[in-house]
Amino acid sequence: MRKLALNDEILLEIESPARYIGGEVNSVMKDKAAVDIRFCMCFPDVYEIGMSHLGIQILYHLFNQREDVWCERVYSPWTDLDAIMRKENIPLFALESQEPVKNFDFLGITIQYEMCYTNILQILDLAQIPLRASQRGEEFPIVIGGGPCAYNPEPLAPFFDLFYIGEGETVYDQLLDTYKANRQAHGTKADFLRKAAQIPGIYVPSLYKETYNENGTLASFSPIEEGVPEKIQKQVVVDMTHSFYPKTLVVPFIKATQDRVTLEIQRGCIRGCRFCQAGMIYRPTREKDVERLKECARELILATGHEEISLTSLSSSDYSQLEELVNYLIDEFKSRGVNISLPSLRIDAFALDVMSKVQDIRKSSLTFAPEAGSQRLRDVINKGLTEETILQGARDAFLGGWNKVKLYFMLGLPTETEDDMKGIAHLAEKIAMEYYDTVPKEKRNGKVQITVSTSFFVPKPFTPFQWAAMYSKEDFLGKAKVVKEEIRAQLNQKSIRYNWHEADVTILEGFLARGDRKAADVIETAYRKGALYDAWSETFHWEIWMDAFKETGVDLDFYTLRERSTDELLPWDFIDAGVTKEFLKKEWKRAISEEMTPNCRMKCSGCGAGRYKGGVCVESKN
Amino acid sequence: MKVRIKFAKLGAMKFIGHLDTMRYFQKAIRRADIPIAYSEGFSPHMIMSFAAPLGVGTTSSGEYFDMQLAQDMPTREIVERLNGTMAEGMDVLSAVRVEDGKASKAMSLVAAADYRVTFREGKEFTSDWKEKLKEYISQPQICVFKKTKRSEKTVDIKPYIYQFAIQGDKIHLQLAAASSNYTKPEQVMDGFAQWLGIEQKPFSYMVHRQEVYADNGNEENHQFVTLESLGEEVE
Ligand code: SF4
């Protein structure tokens, strides 16, 4: 049997010991003597969250297809084990072999959200790997980052040897081959990094240098030597249907946040909402063939034994073969106790029909994401959802027996006025009235229950709002107060519940999302002062971060409250994410003048992603 | 057809709790493509029931659950299919067909269980623990604290210790395991430490459950038979 890195005494003392024992069904064991490369893949959050992430499962099985590579996994130890590992000097270990991560060739970290940045430092620290790449000798693994946050890697730049910009499936083979060749040629780490910098999509931060203007903005950003590319071009999988998809998924012993088979039906989104980073960086929209998806569904249910299958994509309703796929899944699996879960469906007749088949109407709720309270502001953000569509959807759903509605909005969007905020309350009220107007008393299944949730808007790189200003904590909370009071003033206020996201986490997220290399000092200082698991409200401490800003002399407001000029050199400008800066500028202007831009299927707006010659850009358009 | 599965939970699997073990087998049954029966209703679930939950930290080579099949299948094939998809440390030991009906439910049948307790190296309560333990067990009454959800009381567990033996460094216990008199090996061991008047080191001993029994006799004259022996292999 495998020998565990932690002894029984420790495992029985901590919460959920199964997080650390590995050995899950479909996890991959190999003979370490028979492989050339040991790769450790990391999701820097607790096991249950990390195991729910599809991207890691894809890469894990992709890498392990190679006979010369053994890819293993590691997640953030929870705070209880963290304390024990520090006290007893136990190095962080990979789940499969239970061997120290520091002895691996690669440590790959997927960076999905900004609030995990301190967890990345925890991973390095517990692995007994120096935090900064510049302090790491030949004996340490190559630390590589990828994922959506890598589109502005600068706040994390000093901690990583490499970043991978784009979709992981495409050039990892080349990277691993380059590594092997370099080792065979007795090359150093520096030699390898220089060669890796030539691979499309690979960014080697140590080969670039930035300078700043007196006012703190970026003055220049360029390679430090000849031959290093000035721009890093994001890599995409052009043919989704024939791209790698695992035939099996690792099945955790304990319940993961998403304990199910996930089918990725398409990548990207045709809509072009101006606040949405995913909608921009995953362009162009590429669909996967429905027959291929059916095959994956059958294979994966059999290989995992999961009792739920979930479709994943942005705006699933835009998938052209959705109806066929969903009906197939229901026919094939419903009688075998497998649930079908369908997130992000636009509420229409088809959606209601499907939902009534796959979930219990009495328990389920309708979800709308108007994002903004008024039509004017919805035009600004290019969210093509009208009030009439929402009310129509609600009306149909109420007649079908639903009485729970969830509404999602953002506060603090560019150009927002008090009317826009109050519009949130008015929309909720109109939906409530719709219920009492359409459903006769005797048919009502109790009161209508409307839940309004607002988050505060965070401008993200590579969106038309990347130049926008954020608000202060007080302003944000003031906005939530406006909404709250307006809801209280409505006739049906008793049917409307309101909750809002915390403001301080949002501000920090905004700082990390658009920060430059100077942000790294703040992150490291905050980490050293105890910041960890910042994405969890019970472990997030605003004061620690405030101390860190004070100590490093970095001005938080400079990064969050300032509207950037479109002429300014932005820290992520060296990345070519497909969409051009010209397109983003045009969209920013159109936003301010409340002009909508049609989606990719209606009309191509020449965003720049057409260069990849794939997906929606090459579909025949009338 | 109703099938009783006997399985072992060894090594690292002792860290998987009871609920997760149930979920683990539900998935395993689907992977093995066993034709299990589902309940009626909006969200159908597999018809299965587990006997005697095992606490986290305890290994076992005598765990049981029953499941209802929608179609018959040779018991040997069930074992093979399930073992084709087990994680290391989980092993299906046997499958037997048992009578249908409520009265034969694995859970309600459980009357006794065998345990093997061993001290971790260097964590023996005393150097002469063998003599002391014999002395402790041979008392006419063995009173231990029992904490329930509602109260804390002293109970005499002596009548519930059906067998006791020491073999080499191993302590063998057969203890009552019905819901009315369920006695944990930990109660015996912790009671022993208290009786010795010592503060035991954390995790001093390991517990392994070896078998679970039904009672074919009565209160006065127990006739313990393994749950497995109540069924038969079928082709
Ligand atoms: S190039 Fe045109 S069709 Fe392609 S993603 Fe951009 S806007 Fe859409």
Short mmCIF file of C-alpha atoms and ligand atoms in Angstrom, two decimals, chain A residues 269-270 279-280 282-285 578-579 583 597-601 603-611 614-618 621, ligand 1:
data_model
loop_
_atom_site.label_atom_id
_atom_site.label_comp_id
_atom_site.label_asym_id
_atom_site.label_seq_id
_atom_site.Cartn_x
_atom_site.Cartn_y
_atom_site.Cartn_z
CA CYS A 269 -19.35 33.52 -25.67
CA ILE A 270 -20.86 35.37 -28.60
CA GLY A 279 -16.47 36.68 -22.75
CA MET A 280 -13.45 38.48 -24.19
CA TYR A 282 -12.12 33.05 -24.59
CA ARG A 283 -12.98 34.48 -28.01
CA PRO A 284 -13.75 33.15 -30.51
CA THR A 285 -16.73 31.08 -29.43
CA GLY A 578 -7.00 38.00 -29.44
CA VAL A 579 -9.25 41.01 -28.98
CA PHE A 583 -11.65 47.09 -30.45
CA THR A 597 -22.92 46.09 -30.20
CA PRO A 598 -24.47 43.06 -31.91
CA ASN A 599 -23.36 39.57 -30.92
CA CYS A 600 -20.98 37.50 -33.07
CA ARG A 601 -23.78 35.53 -34.72
CA LYS A 603 -22.73 40.56 -37.04
CA CYS A 604 -18.99 40.34 -36.72
CA SER A 605 -17.52 43.41 -35.07
CA GLY A 606 -13.97 42.61 -36.06
CA CYS A 607 -12.73 42.23 -32.52
CA GLY A 608 -9.44 40.65 -33.56
CA ALA A 609 -10.13 37.06 -32.53
CA GLY A 610 -10.92 36.25 -36.15
CA ARG A 611 -7.20 35.67 -36.60
CA GLY A 614 -12.06 29.14 -35.74
CA GLY A 615 -15.50 28.82 -34.21
CA VAL A 616 -18.06 31.53 -34.75
CA CYS A 617 -15.71 33.67 -36.83
CA VAL A 618 -15.75 31.10 -39.63
CA LYS A 621 -23.16 34.19 -41.69
S1 SF4 C 1 -13.86 38.31 -35.01
FE1 SF4 C 1 -16.04 38.81 -35.18
S2 SF4 C 1 -17.13 36.84 -35.03
FE2 SF4 C 1 -15.01 36.50 -34.37
S3 SF4 C 1 -15.11 36.72 -32.14
FE3 SF4 C 1 -14.55 38.75 -32.96
S4 SF4 C 1 -16.49 39.82 -33.24
FE4 SF4 C 1 -16.99 37.66 -32.94
#
